[in-house]
GROMACS .gro file of C-alpha atoms in nm:
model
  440
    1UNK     CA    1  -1.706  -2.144  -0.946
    2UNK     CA    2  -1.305  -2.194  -0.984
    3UNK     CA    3  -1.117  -2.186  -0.663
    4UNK     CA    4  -0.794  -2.056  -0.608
    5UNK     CA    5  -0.484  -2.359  -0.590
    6UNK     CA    6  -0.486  -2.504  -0.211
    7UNK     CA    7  -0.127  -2.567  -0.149
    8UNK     CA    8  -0.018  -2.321   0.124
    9UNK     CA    9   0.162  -2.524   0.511
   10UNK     CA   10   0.265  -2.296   0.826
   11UNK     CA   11   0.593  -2.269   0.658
   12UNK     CA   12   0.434  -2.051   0.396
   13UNK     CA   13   0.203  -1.852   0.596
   14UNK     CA   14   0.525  -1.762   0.816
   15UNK     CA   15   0.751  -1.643   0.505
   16UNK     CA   16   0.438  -1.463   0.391
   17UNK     CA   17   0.366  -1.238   0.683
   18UNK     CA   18   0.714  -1.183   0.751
   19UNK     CA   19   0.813  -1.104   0.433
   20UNK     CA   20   0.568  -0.895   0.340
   21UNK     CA   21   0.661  -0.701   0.700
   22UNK     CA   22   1.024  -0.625   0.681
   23UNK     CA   23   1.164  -0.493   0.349
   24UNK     CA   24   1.449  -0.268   0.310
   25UNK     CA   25   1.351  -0.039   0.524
   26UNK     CA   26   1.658  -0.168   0.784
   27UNK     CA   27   1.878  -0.025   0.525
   28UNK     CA   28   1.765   0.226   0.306
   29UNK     CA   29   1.591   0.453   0.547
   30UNK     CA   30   1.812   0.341   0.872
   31UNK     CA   31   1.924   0.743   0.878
   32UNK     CA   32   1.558   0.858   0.922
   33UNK     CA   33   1.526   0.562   1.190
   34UNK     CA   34   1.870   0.702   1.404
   35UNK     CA   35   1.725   1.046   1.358
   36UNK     CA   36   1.387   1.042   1.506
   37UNK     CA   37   1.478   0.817   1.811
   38UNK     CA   38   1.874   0.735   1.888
   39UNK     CA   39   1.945   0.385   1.917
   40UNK     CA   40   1.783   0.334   2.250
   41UNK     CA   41   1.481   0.507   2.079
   42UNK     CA   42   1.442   0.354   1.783
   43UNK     CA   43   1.478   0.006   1.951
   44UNK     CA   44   1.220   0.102   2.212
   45UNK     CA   45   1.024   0.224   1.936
   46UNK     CA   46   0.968  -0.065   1.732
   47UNK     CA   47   0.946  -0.292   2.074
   48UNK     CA   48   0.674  -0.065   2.214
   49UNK     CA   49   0.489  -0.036   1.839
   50UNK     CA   50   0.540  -0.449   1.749
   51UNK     CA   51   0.397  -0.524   2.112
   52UNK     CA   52   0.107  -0.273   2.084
   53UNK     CA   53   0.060  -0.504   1.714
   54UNK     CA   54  -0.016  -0.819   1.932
   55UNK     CA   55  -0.383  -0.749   2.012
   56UNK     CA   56  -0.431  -0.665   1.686
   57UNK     CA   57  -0.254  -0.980   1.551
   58UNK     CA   58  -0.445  -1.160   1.792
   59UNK     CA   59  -0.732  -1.070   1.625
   60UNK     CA   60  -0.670  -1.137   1.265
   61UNK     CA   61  -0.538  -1.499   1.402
   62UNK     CA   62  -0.952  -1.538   1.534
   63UNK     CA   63  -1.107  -1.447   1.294
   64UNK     CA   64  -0.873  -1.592   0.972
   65UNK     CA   65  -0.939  -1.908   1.156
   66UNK     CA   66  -1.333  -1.854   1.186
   67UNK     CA   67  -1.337  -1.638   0.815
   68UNK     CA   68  -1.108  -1.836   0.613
   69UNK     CA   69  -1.165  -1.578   0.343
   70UNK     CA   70  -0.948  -1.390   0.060
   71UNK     CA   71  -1.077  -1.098   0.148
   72UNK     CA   72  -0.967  -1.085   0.472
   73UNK     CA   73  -1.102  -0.718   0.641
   74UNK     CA   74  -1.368  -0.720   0.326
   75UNK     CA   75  -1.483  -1.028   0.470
   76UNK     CA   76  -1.508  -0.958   0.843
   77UNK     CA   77  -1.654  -0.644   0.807
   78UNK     CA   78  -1.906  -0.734   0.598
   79UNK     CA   79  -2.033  -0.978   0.878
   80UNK     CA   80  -2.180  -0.662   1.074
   81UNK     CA   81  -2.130  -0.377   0.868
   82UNK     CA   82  -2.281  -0.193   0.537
   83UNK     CA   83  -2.111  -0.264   0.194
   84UNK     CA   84  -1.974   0.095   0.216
   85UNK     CA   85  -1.781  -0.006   0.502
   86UNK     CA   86  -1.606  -0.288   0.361
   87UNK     CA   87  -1.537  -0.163   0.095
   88UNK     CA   88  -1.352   0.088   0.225
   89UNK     CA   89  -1.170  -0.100   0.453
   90UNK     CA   90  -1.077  -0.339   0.159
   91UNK     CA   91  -0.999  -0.069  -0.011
   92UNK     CA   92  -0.799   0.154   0.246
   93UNK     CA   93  -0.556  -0.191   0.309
   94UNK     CA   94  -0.536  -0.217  -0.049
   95UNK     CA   95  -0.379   0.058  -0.059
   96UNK     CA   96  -0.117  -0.014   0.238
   97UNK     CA   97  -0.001  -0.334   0.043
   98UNK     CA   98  -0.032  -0.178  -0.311
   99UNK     CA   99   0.215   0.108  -0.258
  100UNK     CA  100   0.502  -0.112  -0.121
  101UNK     CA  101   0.528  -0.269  -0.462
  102UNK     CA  102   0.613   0.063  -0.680
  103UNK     CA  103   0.837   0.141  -0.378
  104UNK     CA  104   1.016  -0.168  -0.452
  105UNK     CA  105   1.078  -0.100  -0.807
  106UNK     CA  106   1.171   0.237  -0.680
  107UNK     CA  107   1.455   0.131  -0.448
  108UNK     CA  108   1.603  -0.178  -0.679
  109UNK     CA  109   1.728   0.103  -0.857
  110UNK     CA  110   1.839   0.279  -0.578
  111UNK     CA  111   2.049  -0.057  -0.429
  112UNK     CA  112   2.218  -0.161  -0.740
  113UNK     CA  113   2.328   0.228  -0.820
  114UNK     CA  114   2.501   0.215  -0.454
  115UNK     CA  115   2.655  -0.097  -0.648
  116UNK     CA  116   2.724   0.045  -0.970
  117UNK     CA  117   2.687   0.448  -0.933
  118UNK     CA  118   2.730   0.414  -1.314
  119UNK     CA  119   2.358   0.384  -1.364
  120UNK     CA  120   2.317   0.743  -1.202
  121UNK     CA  121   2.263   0.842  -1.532
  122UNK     CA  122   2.061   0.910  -1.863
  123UNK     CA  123   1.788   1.133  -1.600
  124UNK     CA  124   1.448   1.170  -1.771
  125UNK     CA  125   1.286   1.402  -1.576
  126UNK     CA  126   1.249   1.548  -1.235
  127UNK     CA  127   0.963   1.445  -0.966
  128UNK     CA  128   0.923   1.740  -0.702
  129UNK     CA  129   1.331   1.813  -0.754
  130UNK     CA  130   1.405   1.452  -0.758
  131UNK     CA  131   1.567   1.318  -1.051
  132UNK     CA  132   1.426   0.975  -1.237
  133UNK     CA  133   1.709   0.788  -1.412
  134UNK     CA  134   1.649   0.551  -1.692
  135UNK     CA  135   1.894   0.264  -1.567
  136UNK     CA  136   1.677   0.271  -1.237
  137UNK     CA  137   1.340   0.230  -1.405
  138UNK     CA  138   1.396  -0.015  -1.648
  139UNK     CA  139   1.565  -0.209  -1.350
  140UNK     CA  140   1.227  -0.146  -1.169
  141UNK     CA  141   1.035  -0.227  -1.439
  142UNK     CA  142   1.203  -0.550  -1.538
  143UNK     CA  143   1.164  -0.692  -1.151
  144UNK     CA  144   0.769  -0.551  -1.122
  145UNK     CA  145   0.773  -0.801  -1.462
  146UNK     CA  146   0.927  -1.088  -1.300
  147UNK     CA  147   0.715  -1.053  -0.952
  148UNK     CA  148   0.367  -1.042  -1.170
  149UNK     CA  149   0.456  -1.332  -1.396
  150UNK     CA  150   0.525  -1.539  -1.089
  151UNK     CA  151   0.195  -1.465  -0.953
  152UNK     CA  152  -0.009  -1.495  -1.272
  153UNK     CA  153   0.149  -1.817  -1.308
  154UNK     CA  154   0.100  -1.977  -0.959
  155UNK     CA  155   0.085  -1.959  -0.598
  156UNK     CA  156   0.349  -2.251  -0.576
  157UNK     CA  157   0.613  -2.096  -0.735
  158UNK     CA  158   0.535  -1.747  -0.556
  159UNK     CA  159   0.537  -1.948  -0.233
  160UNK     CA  160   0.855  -2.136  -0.291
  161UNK     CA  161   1.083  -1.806  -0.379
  162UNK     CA  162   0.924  -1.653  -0.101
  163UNK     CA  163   1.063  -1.925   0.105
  164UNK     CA  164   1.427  -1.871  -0.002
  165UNK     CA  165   1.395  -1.516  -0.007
  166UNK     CA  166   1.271  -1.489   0.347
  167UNK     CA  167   1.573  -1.799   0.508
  168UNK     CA  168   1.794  -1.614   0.285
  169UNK     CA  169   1.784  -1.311   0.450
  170UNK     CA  170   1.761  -1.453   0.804
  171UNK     CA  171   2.087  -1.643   0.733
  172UNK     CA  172   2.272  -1.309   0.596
  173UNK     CA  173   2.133  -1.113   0.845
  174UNK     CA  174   2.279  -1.385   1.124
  175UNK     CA  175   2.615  -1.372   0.966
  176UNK     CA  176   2.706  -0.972   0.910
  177UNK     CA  177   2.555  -0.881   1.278
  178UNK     CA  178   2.781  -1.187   1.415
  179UNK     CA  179   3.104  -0.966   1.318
  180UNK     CA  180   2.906  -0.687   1.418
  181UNK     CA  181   2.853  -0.724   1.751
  182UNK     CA  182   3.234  -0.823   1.733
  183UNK     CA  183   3.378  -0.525   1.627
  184UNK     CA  184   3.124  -0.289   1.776
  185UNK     CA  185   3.151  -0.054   2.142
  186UNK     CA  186   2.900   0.047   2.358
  187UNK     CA  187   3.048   0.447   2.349
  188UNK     CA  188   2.916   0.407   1.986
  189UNK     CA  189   2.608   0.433   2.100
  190UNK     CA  190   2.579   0.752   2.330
  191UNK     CA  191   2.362   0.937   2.318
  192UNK     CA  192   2.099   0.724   2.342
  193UNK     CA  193   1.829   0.931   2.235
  194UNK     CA  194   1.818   1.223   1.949
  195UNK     CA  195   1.515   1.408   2.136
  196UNK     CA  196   1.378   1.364   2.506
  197UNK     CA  197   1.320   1.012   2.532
  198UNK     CA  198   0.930   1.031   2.481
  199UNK     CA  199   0.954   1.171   2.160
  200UNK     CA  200   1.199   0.951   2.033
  201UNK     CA  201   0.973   0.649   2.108
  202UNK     CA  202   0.676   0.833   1.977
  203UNK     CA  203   0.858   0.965   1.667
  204UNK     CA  204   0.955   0.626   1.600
  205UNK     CA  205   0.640   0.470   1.697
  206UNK     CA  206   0.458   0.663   1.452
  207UNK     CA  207   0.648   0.459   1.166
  208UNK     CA  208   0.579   0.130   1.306
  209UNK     CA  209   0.229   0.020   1.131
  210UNK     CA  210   0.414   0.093   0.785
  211UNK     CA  211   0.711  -0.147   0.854
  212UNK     CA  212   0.496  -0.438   1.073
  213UNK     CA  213   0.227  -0.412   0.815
  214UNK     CA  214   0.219  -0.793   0.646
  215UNK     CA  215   0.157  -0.968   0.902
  216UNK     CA  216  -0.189  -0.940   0.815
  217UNK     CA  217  -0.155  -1.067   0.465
  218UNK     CA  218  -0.160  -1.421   0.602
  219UNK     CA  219  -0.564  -1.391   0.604
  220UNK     CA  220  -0.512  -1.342   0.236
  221UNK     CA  221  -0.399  -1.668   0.127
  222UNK     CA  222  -0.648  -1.832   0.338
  223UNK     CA  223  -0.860  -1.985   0.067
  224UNK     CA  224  -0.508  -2.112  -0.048
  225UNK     CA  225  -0.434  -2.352   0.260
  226UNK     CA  226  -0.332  -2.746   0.186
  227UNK     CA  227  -0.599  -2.938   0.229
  228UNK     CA  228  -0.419  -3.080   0.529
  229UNK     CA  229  -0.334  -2.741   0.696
  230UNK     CA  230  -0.444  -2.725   1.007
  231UNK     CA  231  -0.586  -2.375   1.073
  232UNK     CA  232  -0.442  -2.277   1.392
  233UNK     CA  233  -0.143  -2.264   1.178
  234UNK     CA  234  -0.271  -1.940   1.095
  235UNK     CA  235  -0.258  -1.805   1.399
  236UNK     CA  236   0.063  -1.936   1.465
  237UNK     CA  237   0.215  -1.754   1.150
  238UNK     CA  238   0.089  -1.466   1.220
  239UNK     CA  239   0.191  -1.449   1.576
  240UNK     CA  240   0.514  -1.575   1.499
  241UNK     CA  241   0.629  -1.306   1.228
  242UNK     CA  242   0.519  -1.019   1.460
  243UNK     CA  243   0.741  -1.167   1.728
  244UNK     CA  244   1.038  -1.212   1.485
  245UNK     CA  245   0.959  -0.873   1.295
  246UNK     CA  246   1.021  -0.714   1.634
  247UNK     CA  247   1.318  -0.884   1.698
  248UNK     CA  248   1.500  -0.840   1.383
  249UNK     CA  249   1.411  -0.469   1.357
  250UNK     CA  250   1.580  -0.394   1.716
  251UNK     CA  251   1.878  -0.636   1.636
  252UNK     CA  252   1.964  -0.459   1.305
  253UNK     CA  253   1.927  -0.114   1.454
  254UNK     CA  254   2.138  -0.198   1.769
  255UNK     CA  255   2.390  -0.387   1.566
  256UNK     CA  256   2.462  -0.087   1.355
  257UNK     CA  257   2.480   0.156   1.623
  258UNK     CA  258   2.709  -0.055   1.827
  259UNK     CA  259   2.942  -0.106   1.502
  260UNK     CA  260   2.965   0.227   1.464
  261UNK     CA  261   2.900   0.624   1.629
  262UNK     CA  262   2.544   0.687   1.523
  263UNK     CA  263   2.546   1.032   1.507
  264UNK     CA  264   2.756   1.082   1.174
  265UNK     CA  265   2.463   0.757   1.020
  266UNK     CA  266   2.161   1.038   1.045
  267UNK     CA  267   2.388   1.207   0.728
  268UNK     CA  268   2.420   0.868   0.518
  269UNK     CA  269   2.205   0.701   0.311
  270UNK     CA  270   2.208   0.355   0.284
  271UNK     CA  271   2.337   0.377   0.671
  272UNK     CA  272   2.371   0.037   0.759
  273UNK     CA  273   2.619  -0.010   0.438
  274UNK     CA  274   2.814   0.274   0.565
  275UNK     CA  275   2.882   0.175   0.914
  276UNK     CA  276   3.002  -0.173   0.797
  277UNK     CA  277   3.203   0.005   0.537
  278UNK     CA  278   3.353   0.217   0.770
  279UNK     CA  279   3.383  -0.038   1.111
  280UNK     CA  280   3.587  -0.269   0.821
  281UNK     CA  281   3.743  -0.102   0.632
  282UNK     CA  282   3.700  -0.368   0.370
  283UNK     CA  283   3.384  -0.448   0.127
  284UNK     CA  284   3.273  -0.799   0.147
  285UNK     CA  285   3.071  -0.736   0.504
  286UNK     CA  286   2.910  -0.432   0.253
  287UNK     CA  287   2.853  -0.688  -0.043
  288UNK     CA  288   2.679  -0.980   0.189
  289UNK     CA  289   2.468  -0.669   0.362
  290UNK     CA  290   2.340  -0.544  -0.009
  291UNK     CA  291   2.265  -0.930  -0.100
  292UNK     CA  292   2.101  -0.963   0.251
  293UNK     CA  293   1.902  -0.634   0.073
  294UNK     CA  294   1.800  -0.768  -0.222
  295UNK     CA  295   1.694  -1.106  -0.110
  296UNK     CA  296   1.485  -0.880   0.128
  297UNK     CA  297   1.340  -0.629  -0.160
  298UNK     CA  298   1.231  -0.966  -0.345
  299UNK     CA  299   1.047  -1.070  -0.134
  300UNK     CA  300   0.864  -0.777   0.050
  301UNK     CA  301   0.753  -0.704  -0.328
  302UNK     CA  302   0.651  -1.079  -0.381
  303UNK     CA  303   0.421  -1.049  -0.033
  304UNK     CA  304   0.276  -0.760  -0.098
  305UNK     CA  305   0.158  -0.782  -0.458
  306UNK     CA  306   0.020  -1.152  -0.324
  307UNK     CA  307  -0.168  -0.953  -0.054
  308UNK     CA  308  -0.234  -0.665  -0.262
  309UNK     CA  309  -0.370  -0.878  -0.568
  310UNK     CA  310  -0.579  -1.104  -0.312
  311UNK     CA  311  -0.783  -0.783  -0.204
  312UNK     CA  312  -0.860  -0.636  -0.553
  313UNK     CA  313  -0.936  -0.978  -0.639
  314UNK     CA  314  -1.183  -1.005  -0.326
  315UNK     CA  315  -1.370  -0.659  -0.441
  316UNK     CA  316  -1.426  -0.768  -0.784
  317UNK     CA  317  -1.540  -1.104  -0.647
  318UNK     CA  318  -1.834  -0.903  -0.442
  319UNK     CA  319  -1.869  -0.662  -0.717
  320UNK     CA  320  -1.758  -0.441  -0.490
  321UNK     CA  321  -1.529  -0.326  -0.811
  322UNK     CA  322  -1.512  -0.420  -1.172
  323UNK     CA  323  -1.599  -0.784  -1.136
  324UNK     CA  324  -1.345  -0.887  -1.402
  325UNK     CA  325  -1.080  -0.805  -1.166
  326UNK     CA  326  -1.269  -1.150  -0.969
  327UNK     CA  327  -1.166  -1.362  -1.201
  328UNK     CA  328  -0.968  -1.732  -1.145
  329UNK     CA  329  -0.756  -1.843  -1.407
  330UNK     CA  330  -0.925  -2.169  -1.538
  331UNK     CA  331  -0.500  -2.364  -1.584
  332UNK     CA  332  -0.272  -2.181  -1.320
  333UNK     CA  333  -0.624  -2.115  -1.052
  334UNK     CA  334  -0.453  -1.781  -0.984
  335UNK     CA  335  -0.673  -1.433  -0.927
  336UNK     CA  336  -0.525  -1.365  -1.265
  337UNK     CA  337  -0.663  -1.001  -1.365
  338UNK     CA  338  -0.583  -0.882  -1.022
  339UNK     CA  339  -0.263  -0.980  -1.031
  340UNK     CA  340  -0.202  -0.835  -1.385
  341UNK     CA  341  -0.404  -0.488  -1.292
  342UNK     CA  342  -0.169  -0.469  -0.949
  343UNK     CA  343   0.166  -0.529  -1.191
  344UNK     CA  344   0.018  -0.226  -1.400
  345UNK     CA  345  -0.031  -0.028  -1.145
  346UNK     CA  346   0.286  -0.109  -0.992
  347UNK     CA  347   0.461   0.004  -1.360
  348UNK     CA  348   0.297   0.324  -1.339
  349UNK     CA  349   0.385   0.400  -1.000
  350UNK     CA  350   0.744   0.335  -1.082
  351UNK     CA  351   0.757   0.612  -1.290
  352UNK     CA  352   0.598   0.859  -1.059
  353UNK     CA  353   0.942   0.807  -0.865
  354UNK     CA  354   1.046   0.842  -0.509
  355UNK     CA  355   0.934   1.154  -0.462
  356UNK     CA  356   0.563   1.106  -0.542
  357UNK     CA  357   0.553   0.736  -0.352
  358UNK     CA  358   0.742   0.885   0.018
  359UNK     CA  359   0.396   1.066   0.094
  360UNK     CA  360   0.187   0.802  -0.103
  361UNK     CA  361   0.353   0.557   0.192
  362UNK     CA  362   0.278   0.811   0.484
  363UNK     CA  363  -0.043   0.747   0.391
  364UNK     CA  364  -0.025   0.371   0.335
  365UNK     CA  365   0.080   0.327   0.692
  366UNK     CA  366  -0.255   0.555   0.808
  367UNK     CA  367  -0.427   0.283   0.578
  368UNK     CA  368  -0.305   0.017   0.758
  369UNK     CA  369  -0.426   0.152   1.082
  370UNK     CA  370  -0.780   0.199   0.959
  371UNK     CA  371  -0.783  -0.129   0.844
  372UNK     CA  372  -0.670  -0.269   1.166
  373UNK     CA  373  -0.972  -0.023   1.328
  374UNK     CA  374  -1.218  -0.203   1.133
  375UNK     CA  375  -1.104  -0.558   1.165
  376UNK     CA  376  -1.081  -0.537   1.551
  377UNK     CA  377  -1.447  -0.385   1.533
  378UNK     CA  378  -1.589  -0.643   1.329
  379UNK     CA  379  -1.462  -0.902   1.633
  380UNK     CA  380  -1.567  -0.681   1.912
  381UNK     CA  381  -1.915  -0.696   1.747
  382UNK     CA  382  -1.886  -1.060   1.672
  383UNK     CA  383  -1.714  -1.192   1.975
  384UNK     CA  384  -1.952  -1.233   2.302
  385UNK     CA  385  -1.663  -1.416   2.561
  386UNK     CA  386  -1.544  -1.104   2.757
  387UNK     CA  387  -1.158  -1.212   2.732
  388UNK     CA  388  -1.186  -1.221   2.364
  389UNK     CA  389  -1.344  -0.856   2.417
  390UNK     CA  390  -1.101  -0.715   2.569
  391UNK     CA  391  -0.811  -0.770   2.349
  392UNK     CA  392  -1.059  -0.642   2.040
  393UNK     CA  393  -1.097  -0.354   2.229
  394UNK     CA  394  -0.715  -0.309   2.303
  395UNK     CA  395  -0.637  -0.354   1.948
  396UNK     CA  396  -0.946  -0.105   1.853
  397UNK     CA  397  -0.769   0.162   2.063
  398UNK     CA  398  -0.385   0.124   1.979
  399UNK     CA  399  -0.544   0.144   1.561
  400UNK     CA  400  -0.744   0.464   1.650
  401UNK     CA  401  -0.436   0.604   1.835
  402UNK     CA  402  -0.221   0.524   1.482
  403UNK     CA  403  -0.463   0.707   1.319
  404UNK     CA  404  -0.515   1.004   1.567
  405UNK     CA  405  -0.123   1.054   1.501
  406UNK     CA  406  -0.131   1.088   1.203
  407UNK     CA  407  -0.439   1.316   1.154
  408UNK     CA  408  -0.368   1.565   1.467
  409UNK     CA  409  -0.144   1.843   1.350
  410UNK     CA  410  -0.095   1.821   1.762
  411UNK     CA  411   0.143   1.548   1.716
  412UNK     CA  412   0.530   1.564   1.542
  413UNK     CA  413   0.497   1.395   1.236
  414UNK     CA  414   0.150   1.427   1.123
  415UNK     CA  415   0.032   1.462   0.766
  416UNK     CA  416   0.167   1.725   0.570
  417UNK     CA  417  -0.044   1.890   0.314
  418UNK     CA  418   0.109   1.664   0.019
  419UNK     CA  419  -0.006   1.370   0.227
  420UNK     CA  420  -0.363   1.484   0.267
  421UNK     CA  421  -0.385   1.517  -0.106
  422UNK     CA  422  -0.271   1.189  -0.176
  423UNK     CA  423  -0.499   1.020   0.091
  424UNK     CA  424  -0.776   1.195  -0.116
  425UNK     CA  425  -0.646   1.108  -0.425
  426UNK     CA  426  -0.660   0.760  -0.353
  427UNK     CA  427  -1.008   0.769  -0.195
  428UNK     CA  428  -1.129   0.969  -0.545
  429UNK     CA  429  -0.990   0.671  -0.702
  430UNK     CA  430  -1.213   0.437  -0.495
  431UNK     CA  431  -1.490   0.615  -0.542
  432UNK     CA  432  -1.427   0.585  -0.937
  433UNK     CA  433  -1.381   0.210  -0.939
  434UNK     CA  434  -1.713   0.178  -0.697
  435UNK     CA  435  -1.943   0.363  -0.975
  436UNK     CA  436  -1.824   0.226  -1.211
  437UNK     CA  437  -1.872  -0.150  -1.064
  438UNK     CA  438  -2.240   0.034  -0.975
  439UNK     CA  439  -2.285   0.158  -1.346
  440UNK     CA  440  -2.181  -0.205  -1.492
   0.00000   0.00000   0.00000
């Protein structure tokens, strides 16, 4: 049987999980952020969700290093559980890394129409009241193109722009918070909370699986190591990018609160922009924080279709799906159907449009969760030292909490009704690839 191209180091593994974490979410949706918690909130949020993350991390960095398997949560669970069960964990985190892609394609658009509101035009249709332009999706459509040619064509040249995609941003990032934190006051950023200061945290909280999800993905590649990687690199990669996801996240949010009154940001898209724009009075600070964007877009959409395309690849490998989808290319020894199915897929779900993919990711983040649930299950029932235990268990009950959130109409910001029906749309789809896998 063809194996996939070894040449993955730490270096890559890092870029990987981080990459695939942290998107554009710092400034597209950096309104929605200041609105749920308040600076203080938001910043507590993501500190409280990314260390709640570290059991959980702790446990993909065991087992990757004891499983080194593409399939990651297919492969783990299927140590102690039915086939059912995996493959509805595989399928479940599929779905988490899948619908960041045609989110992507989505938001390209969006970025280089804040550039050039010219292409605000020529609208096809209307999704749910929102309008799709043509400009945007042909942008979208040429960059889900570009991402799926570099991954048919090798996991080299995907690893090496997600290098300088990933030290790209850090460097930008480093450079417009430096005048930042210049410029900014503290009065900028009373009040500190928009709510009580519990459900700030909380509503922020909630959020936190969808933008740490990726770090994760490193368990993907596994099969893809150098020959001469050591394998506790994994673990250090992983740990790493959930310590430096955390990190960045708070930075960004503080920086832009401190550079500028928050309050007026929960009205503005593209908020981070806007409070440079305004701080400055001048656009290249704007210019280098769009670039910092882009870099950022490329290469959350690179890490996720690799992840994404490594999972399909893993249930057609175990005819758990289609078993074409399992298939190595014989020249380029890249999972070459899965990456071509996840670029169609991605294509398609750029034309649904924002407003079909905003509950589509609601969901993706519940995804991730239940992943995580299973994963730390699979060690609790493989693991026998007790220290090793408890961590499982720690990371078993901050996934089922996730979860719980999102289910219980108890708690603010559960699943709406248009979120329910796309959770079981996508589990109708499963259920369609599985029989026909059984049928073949």
């Amino acid at each position: 049987m063809i194996s996939l191209a070894r040449k993955l180091r730490t270096t890559e593994y890092f870029t990987l999980a981080f990459g695939t974490m942290v998107g554009v979410g710092w400034l597209v949706v950096m309104d929605d952020w200041l609105r749920r918690g308040g600076p203080l909130g938001a910043i507590l949020g993501f500190v409280v969700g990314g260390a709640a993350l570290l059991p959980i991390g702790y446990v993909y960095g065991r087992l990757v290093i004891a499983i080194p398997d593409a399939g990651s949560e297919i492969a783990y669970t299927e140590r102690v559980f039915p086939r059912s069960v995996s493959f509805a964990t595989g399928w479940m985190m599929s779905l988490a890394y899948w619908v960041v892609c045609p989110w992507e394609a989505v938001a390209v658009g969006k970025i280089a129409a804040y550039v050039f509101p010219g292409l605000n035009s020529f609208e096809l249709y209307r999704v749910a009241g929102k309008p799709v332009y043509l400009p945007h999706l042909l942008i979208g459509l040429a960059l889900a193109g570009v991402i799926t040619t570099l991954n048919y064509r090798g996991i080299r040249m995907s690893a090496t722009f997600q290098n300088w995609t990933t030290f790209g941003l850090l460097a930008l990032f480093v450079l417009f918070a430096s005048f930042g934190v210049a410029r900014g006051r503290a009065v900028n950023m009373q009040p500190l909370f928009s709510h009580s200061s519990w459900v700030s945290i909380l509503l922020v909280v909630q959020i936190v699986p969808y933008f740490m999800t990726g770090f994760e993905s490193v368990p993907k590649c596994a099969e893809e190591a150098n020959p001469e990687f050591r394998s506790r690199g994994f673990f250090t990669a992983i740990m790493l990018a959930v310590l430096v996801g955390v990190v960045f996240y708070a930075a960004v949010i503080a920086v832009v609160a401190w550079v500028y009154p928050w309050q007026p940001l929960t009205r503005q898209s593209f908020a981070t922009a806007f409070a440079f724009r305004k701080a400055f009075q001048n656009e290249w600070l704007v210019n280098v924080i769009l670039a910092a964007a882009v870099l950022s877009l490329l290469k959350v959409f690179n890490g996720n279709f690799i992840a994404s395309s490594r999972l399909f690849f893993s249930l057609g490998r175990r005819g758990l799906i289609d078993e074409r989808i399992g298939h190595v290319h014989e020249k380029n020894l890249t999972p070459a159907n899965a990456a071509l199915l996840i670029g169609l897929l991605t294509a398609a779900g750029a034309f649904a449009g924002e407003a079909i993919l905003i509950p589509i990711t609601e969901v993706g983040s519940m995804a991730s969760a239940a992943g995580w649930l299973a994963t730390c299950a699979a060690y609790l029932a493989i693991e026998r030292a007790s220290g090793h235990r408890i961590v499982a268990i720690a990371g078993a009950l901050v996934a089922f909490a996730l979860i719980v959130m999102k289910l219980l109409p108890l708690v603010p910001g559960h699943f709406s009704r248009t979120e329910y029906l796309a959770l079981a749309v996508w589990i109708l789809a499963g259920l369609a690839f599985r029989r026909k896998a059984r049928a073949v």
